[in-house]
Short mmCIF file of C-alpha atoms in Angstrom, two decimals:
data_model
loop_
_atom_site.label_atom_id
_atom_site.label_comp_id
_atom_site.label_asym_id
_atom_site.label_seq_id
_atom_site.Cartn_x
_atom_site.Cartn_y
_atom_site.Cartn_z
CA MET G 122 -81.99 -19.68 11.68
CA LYS G 123 -78.34 -19.07 10.78
CA LEU G 124 -76.49 -21.82 8.90
CA HIS G 125 -73.78 -22.15 11.58
CA THR G 126 -76.42 -22.45 14.32
CA LEU G 127 -78.18 -25.18 12.38
CA LEU G 128 -74.95 -27.06 11.65
CA SER G 129 -74.02 -27.02 15.35
CA ASN G 130 -76.56 -29.82 15.76
CA LEU G 131 -74.41 -32.16 13.68
CA HIS G 132 -71.47 -34.20 14.93
CA SER G 133 -68.84 -32.06 16.61
CA LEU G 134 -66.27 -33.28 14.08
CA THR G 135 -68.28 -31.75 11.23
CA LYS G 136 -66.29 -28.59 10.58
CA PHE G 137 -67.53 -25.67 8.50
CA GLU G 138 -66.16 -22.14 8.68
CA GLY G 139 -67.63 -20.64 5.54
CA GLU G 140 -70.34 -18.03 5.11
CA ASN G 141 -73.27 -17.90 7.54
CA PRO G 142 -76.47 -17.10 5.63
CA ASP G 143 -79.98 -17.18 7.10
CA ILE G 144 -81.76 -20.46 6.36
CA ALA G 145 -85.44 -20.07 5.51
CA SER G 146 -86.17 -23.73 4.74
CA ILE G 147 -84.56 -27.14 4.32
CA GLU G 148 -85.26 -28.99 1.08
CA HIS G 149 -84.05 -32.03 -0.84
CA ASP G 150 -86.37 -31.50 -3.80
CA THR G 151 -85.35 -28.70 -6.18
CA ARG G 152 -89.03 -28.07 -6.98
CA LYS G 153 -89.56 -26.92 -3.38
CA VAL G 154 -86.48 -24.71 -3.11
CA VAL G 155 -87.20 -21.05 -2.32
CA PRO G 156 -84.84 -18.11 -1.75
CA GLY G 157 -82.99 -18.84 1.47
CA SER G 158 -83.22 -22.65 1.31
CA LEU G 159 -80.58 -25.12 2.43
CA PHE G 160 -80.56 -27.77 -0.30
CA ILE G 161 -79.60 -31.30 0.77
CA CYS G 162 -78.22 -33.66 -1.88
CA ILE G 163 -79.72 -37.14 -1.45
CA LYS G 164 -78.70 -40.15 -3.53
CA GLY G 165 -81.95 -41.86 -4.54
CA TYR G 166 -82.72 -45.05 -6.45
CA THR G 167 -83.00 -43.33 -9.81
CA VAL G 168 -81.56 -39.83 -9.35
CA ASP G 169 -78.72 -38.25 -7.39
CA GLY G 170 -79.43 -34.89 -5.74
CA HIS G 171 -75.80 -33.88 -6.27
CA ASP G 172 -76.60 -33.59 -9.99
CA PHE G 173 -79.26 -30.97 -9.25
CA ALA G 174 -77.37 -28.79 -6.76
CA ASP G 175 -76.65 -26.11 -9.36
CA GLN G 176 -80.34 -26.03 -10.27
CA ALA G 177 -81.20 -25.58 -6.57
CA VAL G 178 -78.81 -22.63 -6.31
CA LYS G 179 -80.42 -20.99 -9.34
CA ALA G 180 -83.80 -21.43 -7.60
CA GLY G 181 -82.53 -19.55 -4.53
CA ALA G 182 -80.68 -22.03 -2.31
CA VAL G 183 -78.12 -20.16 -0.20
CA ALA G 184 -76.23 -23.27 0.97
CA VAL G 185 -75.87 -26.92 -0.01
CA LEU G 186 -75.28 -30.03 2.10
CA ALA G 187 -73.49 -32.72 0.11
CA GLU G 188 -71.36 -35.85 0.41
CA LYS G 189 -68.60 -34.42 -1.78
CA PRO G 190 -67.24 -30.98 -2.73
CA LEU G 191 -69.25 -29.22 -5.45
CA PRO G 192 -68.21 -26.21 -7.60
CA LEU G 193 -71.00 -23.85 -6.53
CA THR G 194 -71.30 -20.13 -5.77
CA VAL G 195 -72.84 -20.78 -2.33
CA PRO G 196 -71.40 -22.51 0.78
CA VAL G 197 -71.13 -26.29 0.40
CA VAL G 198 -71.13 -28.31 3.63
CA VAL G 199 -69.66 -31.80 3.15
CA VAL G 200 -70.83 -34.64 5.42
CA LYS G 201 -70.41 -38.40 5.25
CA ASP G 202 -74.14 -39.24 5.09
CA THR G 203 -76.60 -36.58 3.94
CA GLN G 204 -79.63 -38.79 4.66
CA ARG G 205 -78.63 -39.10 8.32
CA ALA G 206 -77.63 -35.43 8.58
CA MET G 207 -80.95 -34.39 7.03
CA ALA G 208 -82.88 -36.06 9.86
CA VAL G 209 -80.78 -34.27 12.49
CA LEU G 210 -81.10 -30.87 10.80
CA ALA G 211 -84.84 -31.22 10.11
CA ASP G 212 -85.50 -32.05 13.76
CA ALA G 213 -83.43 -29.04 14.90
CA PHE G 214 -84.82 -26.62 12.28
CA TYR G 215 -88.40 -27.34 13.32
CA GLY G 216 -87.64 -27.09 17.05
CA HIS G 217 -87.59 -30.79 18.07
CA PRO G 218 -91.40 -31.05 17.75
CA THR G 219 -91.84 -34.71 18.77
CA GLN G 220 -90.45 -33.91 22.19
CA ALA G 221 -93.57 -31.81 22.72
CA LEU G 222 -96.01 -34.45 21.46
CA ARG G 223 -97.09 -37.88 22.62
CA LEU G 224 -95.96 -39.90 19.59
CA ILE G 225 -97.35 -43.36 18.85
CA GLY G 226 -95.97 -45.41 15.96
CA ILE G 227 -97.29 -48.61 14.40
CA THR G 228 -95.13 -50.98 12.36
CA GLY G 229 -95.82 -54.40 10.85
CA THR G 230 -96.69 -55.98 7.51
CA ASN G 231 -100.46 -55.76 7.84
CA GLY G 232 -102.85 -53.76 10.00
CA LYS G 233 -100.86 -50.52 10.35
CA THR G 234 -103.49 -48.29 8.80
CA THR G 235 -106.49 -49.70 10.64
CA THR G 236 -104.66 -49.77 13.97
CA SER G 237 -103.47 -46.18 13.59
CA HIS G 238 -106.97 -44.98 12.76
CA LEU G 239 -108.43 -46.86 15.73
CA ILE G 240 -105.88 -45.31 18.10
CA GLU G 241 -106.46 -41.83 16.69
CA ARG G 242 -110.22 -42.25 17.18
CA ILE G 243 -109.78 -43.38 20.80
CA PHE G 244 -107.66 -40.36 21.69
CA ARG G 245 -109.99 -37.99 19.87
CA ASP G 246 -112.96 -39.39 21.78
CA ALA G 247 -110.95 -38.93 24.99
CA GLY G 248 -110.86 -35.19 24.31
CA GLU G 249 -107.37 -34.88 22.87
CA LYS G 250 -106.44 -33.06 19.69
CA THR G 251 -104.80 -35.55 17.36
CA GLY G 252 -102.55 -35.84 14.34
CA LEU G 253 -102.26 -38.80 11.98
CA ILE G 254 -99.64 -39.73 9.38
CA GLY G 255 -100.03 -42.80 7.19
CA THR G 256 -100.80 -44.56 3.95
CA MET G 257 -104.09 -42.80 3.29
CA PHE G 258 -103.34 -39.23 4.32
CA THR G 259 -101.81 -36.89 6.87
CA LYS G 260 -104.29 -35.34 9.28
CA ILE G 261 -103.63 -32.41 11.60
CA GLY G 262 -106.65 -31.70 13.77
CA ASP G 263 -109.55 -31.67 11.30
CA LYS G 264 -107.47 -30.92 8.20
CA THR G 265 -106.23 -33.67 5.89
CA TYR G 266 -103.41 -33.64 3.34
CA ASN G 267 -102.35 -36.14 0.69
CA THR G 268 -99.30 -38.31 1.38
CA LYS G 269 -96.91 -39.93 -1.07
CA ASN G 270 -95.34 -42.61 1.14
CA THR G 271 -96.60 -44.56 4.14
CA THR G 272 -93.88 -42.82 6.15
CA PRO G 273 -92.65 -39.54 4.60
CA ASP G 274 -89.01 -38.40 4.51
CA SER G 275 -87.53 -36.76 7.62
CA ILE G 276 -88.04 -33.17 6.42
CA THR G 277 -91.70 -33.73 5.59
CA LEU G 278 -92.19 -35.57 8.89
CA GLN G 279 -90.63 -32.91 11.10
CA LYS G 280 -92.48 -30.15 9.25
CA ALA G 281 -95.77 -32.00 9.85
CA PHE G 282 -94.97 -32.49 13.54
CA HIS G 283 -94.07 -28.79 13.82
CA GLU G 284 -97.43 -27.87 12.31
CA MET G 285 -99.11 -30.21 14.78
CA CYS G 286 -97.43 -28.41 17.66
CA GLU G 287 -98.46 -25.05 16.18
CA ASN G 288 -102.05 -26.34 16.15
CA ASP G 289 -101.95 -27.61 19.76
CA VAL G 290 -102.04 -31.31 18.88
CA ASP G 291 -101.64 -33.52 21.96
CA THR G 292 -101.08 -36.96 20.40
CA ALA G 293 -99.72 -37.91 16.99
CA VAL G 294 -100.21 -41.40 15.55
CA MET G 295 -98.24 -42.64 12.56
CA GLU G 296 -97.54 -45.69 10.46
CA VAL G 297 -93.87 -46.63 10.37
CA SER G 298 -92.80 -48.66 7.34
CA SER G 299 -89.79 -50.94 7.11
CA HIS G 300 -88.44 -48.73 4.31
CA ALA G 301 -88.58 -45.71 6.61
CA LEU G 302 -86.75 -47.58 9.36
CA GLU G 303 -84.07 -48.90 6.99
CA LEU G 304 -83.53 -45.49 5.39
CA GLY G 305 -83.54 -43.53 8.64
CA ARG G 306 -86.60 -41.41 7.85
CA VAL G 307 -87.78 -41.57 11.47
CA HIS G 308 -84.41 -40.68 13.00
CA GLY G 309 -85.08 -37.86 15.44
CA CYS G 310 -88.68 -38.91 16.09
CA ASP G 311 -89.12 -39.31 19.85
CA PHE G 312 -91.65 -42.15 20.02
CA ASP G 313 -93.41 -42.85 23.31
CA ILE G 314 -95.32 -45.97 22.25
CA ALA G 315 -94.24 -48.40 19.51
CA VAL G 316 -96.78 -50.96 18.28
CA PHE G 317 -96.00 -54.15 16.34
CA THR G 318 -98.83 -55.80 14.38
CA ASN G 319 -97.29 -58.79 12.56
CA LEU G 320 -94.50 -59.91 10.25
CA THR G 321 -95.34 -61.77 7.04
CA GLN G 322 -93.87 -61.79 3.54
CA ASP G 323 -93.70 -58.44 1.78
CA HIS G 324 -91.12 -55.99 0.40
CA LEU G 325 -88.53 -58.69 -0.31
CA ASP G 326 -87.68 -56.75 -3.47
CA PHE G 327 -86.22 -54.14 -1.10
CA HIS G 328 -85.02 -56.16 1.91
CA GLY G 329 -83.95 -59.35 0.11
CA THR G 330 -84.78 -61.83 2.88
CA MET G 331 -87.31 -62.19 5.67
CA GLU G 332 -84.49 -61.99 8.21
CA ARG G 333 -83.41 -58.59 6.89
CA TYR G 334 -87.04 -57.50 6.77
CA LYS G 335 -87.42 -58.49 10.43
CA HIS G 336 -84.21 -56.65 11.27
CA ALA G 337 -85.60 -53.47 9.70
CA LYS G 338 -88.71 -53.75 11.87
CA SER G 339 -86.58 -54.42 14.95
CA LEU G 340 -84.91 -51.02 14.57
CA PHE G 341 -88.16 -49.43 15.71
CA PHE G 342 -87.94 -51.12 19.10
CA SER G 343 -84.18 -51.01 19.61
CA GLN G 344 -84.28 -47.24 18.96
CA LEU G 345 -87.16 -46.66 21.37
CA GLY G 346 -84.89 -45.43 24.14
CA ASN G 347 -82.64 -46.98 26.73
CA ALA G 348 -83.54 -44.95 29.83
CA PHE G 349 -86.39 -45.58 32.28
CA LEU G 350 -87.98 -42.15 32.59
CA GLN G 351 -90.83 -41.95 35.10
CA ASN G 352 -92.21 -38.76 33.61
CA ARG G 353 -92.13 -40.12 30.05
CA PRO G 354 -91.94 -43.92 29.97
CA LYS G 355 -91.52 -45.79 26.68
CA PHE G 356 -93.77 -48.73 25.78
CA ALA G 357 -93.44 -51.54 23.22
CA ILE G 358 -96.80 -53.09 22.29
CA LEU G 359 -96.11 -56.56 20.85
CA ASN G 360 -98.21 -59.27 19.22
CA ALA G 361 -97.66 -62.38 21.36
CA ASP G 362 -98.91 -64.62 18.55
CA ASP G 363 -96.14 -63.51 16.18
CA GLU G 364 -92.76 -65.18 16.71
CA ALA G 365 -90.89 -62.00 15.78
CA SER G 366 -92.06 -60.46 19.06
CA GLU G 367 -89.77 -62.82 20.96
CA ASP G 368 -86.77 -61.16 19.31
CA PHE G 369 -88.17 -57.65 19.69
CA ILE G 370 -88.53 -58.24 23.44
CA LYS G 371 -84.77 -58.90 23.62
CA TRP G 372 -83.94 -55.87 21.50
CA THR G 373 -85.82 -53.19 23.40
CA ALA G 374 -85.35 -51.67 26.84
CA ALA G 375 -88.90 -50.25 26.83
CA HIS G 376 -91.75 -51.44 29.03
CA ILE G 377 -93.60 -54.27 27.25
CA LEU G 378 -97.32 -54.98 26.91
CA THR G 379 -98.38 -57.99 24.85
CA TYR G 380 -101.66 -58.82 23.15
CA GLY G 381 -102.90 -61.91 21.37
CA ILE G 382 -105.47 -64.59 20.79
CA ASP G 383 -103.76 -67.97 20.56
CA ARG G 384 -100.96 -67.51 23.13
CA PRO G 385 -100.92 -66.11 26.68
CA ALA G 386 -100.74 -62.30 26.65
CA ASP G 387 -101.39 -59.27 28.84
CA LEU G 388 -104.46 -58.51 26.72
CA ARG G 389 -106.16 -61.51 25.16
CA ALA G 390 -109.30 -62.12 23.12
CA ARG G 391 -111.30 -65.32 23.48
CA ASP G 392 -114.79 -66.63 22.61
CA ILE G 393 -114.61 -64.85 19.24
CA SER G 394 -117.76 -64.76 17.08
CA ILE G 395 -117.50 -63.44 13.49
CA THR G 396 -120.30 -62.47 11.10
CA ALA G 397 -120.45 -60.39 7.91
CA LYS G 398 -121.52 -57.37 9.94
CA GLY G 399 -119.08 -57.54 12.82
CA THR G 400 -117.25 -59.44 15.53
CA GLU G 401 -117.74 -60.13 19.23
CA PHE G 402 -115.18 -61.36 21.73
CA THR G 403 -114.35 -61.47 25.40
CA LEU G 404 -111.41 -59.26 26.34
CA GLU G 405 -109.14 -60.48 29.14
CA THR G 406 -107.11 -57.69 30.77
CA PRO G 407 -105.30 -57.10 34.06
CA GLN G 408 -108.36 -54.94 34.86
CA GLY G 409 -110.84 -57.77 34.38
CA LEU G 410 -113.05 -59.13 31.61
CA ARG G 411 -115.12 -57.13 29.10
CA ARG G 412 -117.39 -58.27 26.29
CA VAL G 413 -116.57 -56.29 23.15
CA THR G 414 -118.90 -55.90 20.16
CA LEU G 415 -117.29 -54.57 16.98
CA LYS G 416 -118.71 -53.31 13.70
CA LEU G 417 -115.50 -54.66 12.14
CA ALA G 418 -115.34 -58.21 10.78
CA GLY G 419 -112.58 -60.79 11.02
CA LYS G 420 -109.94 -62.21 13.31
CA PHE G 421 -107.44 -59.73 11.88
CA SER G 422 -109.73 -56.94 13.10
CA VAL G 423 -109.53 -58.38 16.61
CA TYR G 424 -105.73 -58.18 16.48
CA ASN G 425 -105.88 -54.55 15.33
CA VAL G 426 -108.33 -53.68 18.09
CA LEU G 427 -106.21 -55.41 20.74
CA ALA G 428 -103.16 -53.43 19.63
CA ALA G 429 -105.13 -50.17 19.76
CA ILE G 430 -106.49 -50.97 23.22
CA ALA G 431 -103.00 -51.80 24.52
CA ALA G 432 -101.48 -48.56 23.21
CA SER G 433 -104.33 -46.50 24.67
CA LEU G 434 -104.07 -48.17 28.06
CA CYS G 435 -100.34 -47.35 28.18
CA ALA G 436 -101.24 -43.71 27.58
CA GLY G 437 -103.57 -43.72 30.58
CA ILE G 438 -106.99 -43.83 28.92
CA ALA G 439 -109.61 -45.74 30.92
CA LEU G 440 -110.49 -49.20 29.59
CA ASP G 441 -114.24 -48.56 29.43
CA GLU G 442 -113.65 -45.33 27.49
CA ILE G 443 -111.44 -47.21 25.04
CA ILE G 444 -114.02 -49.94 24.47
CA ALA G 445 -116.81 -47.39 23.94
CA SER G 446 -114.75 -45.73 21.19
CA ILE G 447 -113.80 -49.02 19.56
CA GLU G 448 -117.36 -50.28 19.49
CA ASP G 449 -118.51 -47.10 17.73
CA VAL G 450 -116.03 -47.37 14.83
CA GLU G 451 -117.79 -48.15 11.55
CA GLY G 452 -114.63 -49.10 9.69
CA VAL G 453 -111.65 -47.70 7.81
CA SER G 454 -111.80 -46.78 4.13
CA GLY G 455 -110.79 -49.68 1.89
CA ARG G 456 -110.33 -52.10 4.78
CA PHE G 457 -112.96 -54.84 4.53
CA GLU G 458 -115.30 -52.16 3.22
CA LEU G 459 -118.76 -53.29 2.16
CA VAL G 460 -120.09 -51.95 -1.14
CA ASN G 461 -123.88 -51.81 -1.08
CA ALA G 462 -125.71 -50.81 -4.25
CA GLY G 463 -128.91 -52.80 -3.81
CA GLN G 464 -127.46 -56.16 -4.90
CA ASP G 465 -128.42 -59.45 -3.20
CA PHE G 466 -124.82 -60.61 -2.79
CA SER G 467 -121.94 -59.15 -0.77
CA VAL G 468 -119.16 -57.07 -2.32
CA ILE G 469 -116.13 -56.32 -0.16
CA VAL G 470 -113.15 -54.09 -1.04
CA ASP G 471 -109.97 -54.68 0.93
CA TYR G 472 -106.36 -53.49 0.73
CA ALA G 473 -105.04 -57.07 1.12
CA HIS G 474 -101.89 -57.11 -1.03
CA THR G 475 -99.69 -59.61 0.80
CA PRO G 476 -100.09 -63.39 1.09
CA ASP G 477 -100.94 -63.20 4.79
CA SER G 478 -103.48 -60.39 4.48
CA LEU G 479 -105.19 -62.09 1.52
CA GLU G 480 -105.42 -65.36 3.44
CA ASN G 481 -106.78 -63.58 6.52
CA VAL G 482 -109.48 -61.77 4.57
CA LEU G 483 -110.52 -64.86 2.61
CA ARG G 484 -110.71 -66.94 5.78
CA THR G 485 -112.91 -64.25 7.32
CA VAL G 486 -115.17 -64.30 4.25
CA SER G 487 -115.45 -68.09 4.48
CA GLU G 488 -116.83 -67.69 8.02
CA PHE G 489 -120.07 -66.21 6.69
CA ALA G 490 -120.22 -66.94 2.96
CA ARG G 491 -123.22 -69.19 2.24
CA LYS G 492 -122.38 -69.99 -1.38
CA LYS G 493 -119.63 -68.95 -3.81
CA ILE G 494 -116.62 -66.78 -2.99
CA PHE G 495 -115.29 -64.70 -5.88
CA VAL G 496 -111.93 -63.00 -5.43
CA VAL G 497 -110.56 -60.41 -7.85
CA ILE G 498 -106.82 -60.20 -7.21
CA GLY G 499 -103.69 -58.86 -8.88
CA CYS G 500 -100.10 -58.12 -7.89
CA GLY G 501 -98.28 -54.81 -8.20
CA GLY G 502 -95.55 -54.23 -10.74
CA ASP G 503 -91.99 -53.30 -9.73
CA ARG G 504 -92.58 -54.94 -6.36
CA ASP G 505 -91.76 -58.26 -4.64
CA LYS G 506 -92.21 -60.85 -7.42
CA SER G 507 -91.84 -63.85 -5.11
CA LYS G 508 -95.23 -63.28 -3.50
CA ARG G 509 -97.16 -63.43 -6.81
CA PRO G 510 -97.48 -67.24 -7.15
CA ILE G 511 -98.14 -67.51 -3.40
CA MET G 512 -101.05 -65.08 -3.56
CA ALA G 513 -102.47 -66.84 -6.61
CA ARG G 514 -102.34 -70.18 -4.82
CA ILE G 515 -104.07 -68.74 -1.75
CA ALA G 516 -106.79 -67.26 -3.95
CA CYS G 517 -107.37 -70.64 -5.60
CA ASP G 518 -107.32 -72.56 -2.32
CA LEU G 519 -109.69 -70.29 -0.39
CA ALA G 520 -112.06 -68.95 -3.05
CA THR G 521 -114.39 -70.88 -5.31
CA ASP G 522 -113.97 -68.42 -8.20
CA PRO G 523 -110.57 -66.70 -8.38
CA ILE G 524 -110.07 -64.02 -11.02
CA PHE G 525 -106.52 -62.81 -11.71
CA THR G 526 -106.19 -59.24 -12.97
CA SER G 527 -103.98 -56.14 -12.94
CA ASP G 528 -103.06 -54.08 -9.87
CA ASN G 529 -100.79 -51.09 -10.52
CA PRO G 530 -98.53 -52.84 -13.08
CA ARG G 531 -96.31 -49.73 -13.21
CA SER G 532 -93.43 -50.30 -15.65
CA GLU G 533 -93.97 -54.06 -15.96
CA ASP G 534 -95.96 -55.85 -18.63
CA PRO G 535 -99.31 -56.85 -17.01
CA ALA G 536 -99.22 -60.13 -18.92
CA ALA G 537 -95.84 -61.01 -17.38
CA ILE G 538 -97.17 -60.32 -13.87
CA LEU G 539 -100.14 -62.58 -14.53
CA LYS G 540 -97.80 -65.31 -15.76
CA ASP G 541 -95.92 -65.09 -12.47
CA MET G 542 -99.21 -65.49 -10.63
CA GLU G 543 -100.33 -68.43 -12.74
CA ALA G 544 -97.15 -70.32 -11.79
CA GLY G 545 -98.67 -70.75 -8.34
CA ALA G 546 -102.02 -71.93 -9.64
CA ALA G 547 -100.98 -74.96 -11.70
CA GLY G 548 -103.79 -77.48 -11.83
CA LYS G 549 -106.25 -75.02 -10.26
CA THR G 550 -109.35 -73.44 -11.77
CA TYR G 551 -109.25 -69.68 -12.27
CA GLN G 552 -110.00 -66.88 -14.73
CA VAL G 553 -107.49 -64.39 -16.15
CA ILE G 554 -108.97 -60.99 -17.06
CA PRO G 555 -106.14 -58.42 -17.39
CA ASP G 556 -108.34 -55.31 -17.35
CA ARG G 557 -109.31 -54.69 -13.71
CA LYS G 558 -112.64 -53.03 -14.52
CA ASP G 559 -113.59 -55.97 -16.74
CA ALA G 560 -112.55 -58.42 -14.00
CA ILE G 561 -114.78 -56.70 -11.46
CA GLY G 562 -117.61 -56.56 -13.99
CA TYR G 563 -117.23 -60.28 -14.68
CA ALA G 564 -117.49 -61.15 -10.98
CA VAL G 565 -120.57 -58.97 -10.57
CA SER G 566 -122.20 -60.52 -13.63
CA LYS G 567 -121.74 -64.06 -12.29
CA ALA G 568 -122.60 -63.58 -8.61
CA THR G 569 -125.99 -64.65 -7.29
CA ALA G 570 -127.85 -64.24 -3.99
CA GLY G 571 -125.71 -65.32 -1.04
CA ASP G 572 -122.38 -65.13 -2.89
CA VAL G 573 -119.48 -62.94 -1.78
CA ILE G 574 -117.16 -60.96 -4.05
CA LEU G 575 -113.84 -59.87 -2.55
CA ILE G 576 -111.98 -57.23 -4.56
CA ALA G 577 -108.49 -57.28 -3.07
CA GLY G 578 -105.25 -55.33 -3.32
CA LYS G 579 -106.10 -51.66 -3.79
CA GLY G 580 -108.52 -50.83 -0.99
CA HIS G 581 -108.75 -47.05 -0.54
CA GLU G 582 -106.64 -46.27 -3.63
CA THR G 583 -108.33 -44.15 -6.26
CA TYR G 584 -105.83 -44.69 -9.06
CA GLN G 585 -104.23 -47.31 -11.28
CA ILE G 586 -100.55 -46.90 -12.25
CA ILE G 587 -99.93 -48.18 -15.77
CA GLY G 588 -96.55 -47.35 -17.27
CA ASP G 589 -95.80 -43.75 -16.35
CA LYS G 590 -99.49 -42.78 -16.18
CA ILE G 591 -101.62 -42.48 -13.06
CA LEU G 592 -105.21 -43.14 -14.09
CA ASP G 593 -108.38 -42.60 -12.05
CA PHE G 594 -109.62 -45.94 -10.74
CA ASP G 595 -111.53 -46.90 -7.60
CA ASP G 596 -112.56 -50.52 -6.94
CA ARG G 597 -115.63 -49.32 -5.06
CA VAL G 598 -116.77 -47.12 -7.93
CA ALA G 599 -116.08 -49.86 -10.47
CA ALA G 600 -118.15 -52.33 -8.42
CA LYS G 601 -121.09 -49.93 -8.10
CA GLU G 602 -121.01 -49.19 -11.82
CA ALA G 603 -120.99 -52.91 -12.62
CA ILE G 604 -123.90 -53.54 -10.26
CA ALA G 605 -125.86 -50.63 -11.79
CA LEU G 606 -125.17 -51.96 -15.29
CA ARG G 607 -126.42 -55.42 -14.36
CA PHE G 608 -129.49 -54.47 -12.36
CA GLY G 609 -130.31 -51.16 -14.02
#
């Protein structure tokens, strides 16, 4: 594509009359620049792409998009906001791929990953070819790729959607983070169905206040479209039990379908029965009642399932087909995942890393725990510090044996993070074991028949970030090793 053709997708007041080279790729990372690239200068938290423009040119960039003039030997296109322009250009360069896909997005503090995987499974079982983008990986058909962020940058996103189109994907499902919404990463993504799970405390290090955090989430629904298109209607799937949904209803023009448990909703679960092995409930829908039997445990799992059912119904999949798929799901990696290594007590690994998710998981455990509840919990470094004492207090209130430990301390001193946690546990009984492997080993060494050990915070993650090092670490592996060491 010629540079001038690509730039014609920007605002009409963006004027550029310089050279017109062929553009082979769009990049904002100098390490990915190839001969023929358009390099886009992005101001990040720690580095400024403008400082690396010359390096990009040396690597083969034939043009540069920047927010200020730069003394380079290639054409420099100056725009007011390169982040916003990047989204427009990426969408155009890759041929507006989301206009050819059914695109379903899920946002919320907790439940995004599980809900997205449930929806993807339902559509796959319905005979569609699917794509998935989220915290754990990107999946195109049967191929999976590693992901760095919950929601990638706009170039990576549009490239992935383009590849999905090239591979005849029908429906793409993706997690949409508040960071992505605030930073405009999903600008240009033509969503058909937007799902909201819940809003609880998280990411205040980035957003500052809960009100600003809610506002970031609201962008998903206010940007969903303002026209009522019969051939491609837009749907907002909202959790009726979360107060934020009341605002989202006002801020979207899309068709609305609600789900819930405690309040009236279009889809509602009642008569819920929870065990360690699964959950049963009666599903109320405009199409009648159904009894649903899940292999997933917990009230939070019911919310995720309701959201997945609602999204699938809006896409035209038959209710009985949806339920059959849901009932066959064994679980999602690192989400209330049972670790069985022959022990006579339960070990559960879960991604719970917010106050609300930790409380939800511990309350679910208390539904079936016959004796002690051990919880191994830490808080991430360089992240929202205000939630640390809250999570510690929840652990002490809802578990009999809380153990505070490390969880990706990053650049922070692990001891300082633990001190922050302890501030919320004054007068409570708990253990502090900074080394995560030792903490898991301690819990395993103390548990007896009928006890439950919850290892919270990392879930599917297979690493531990300490300083500038990324070390191999998997809670599930650590638990199995501890069990093997104890029982031989």
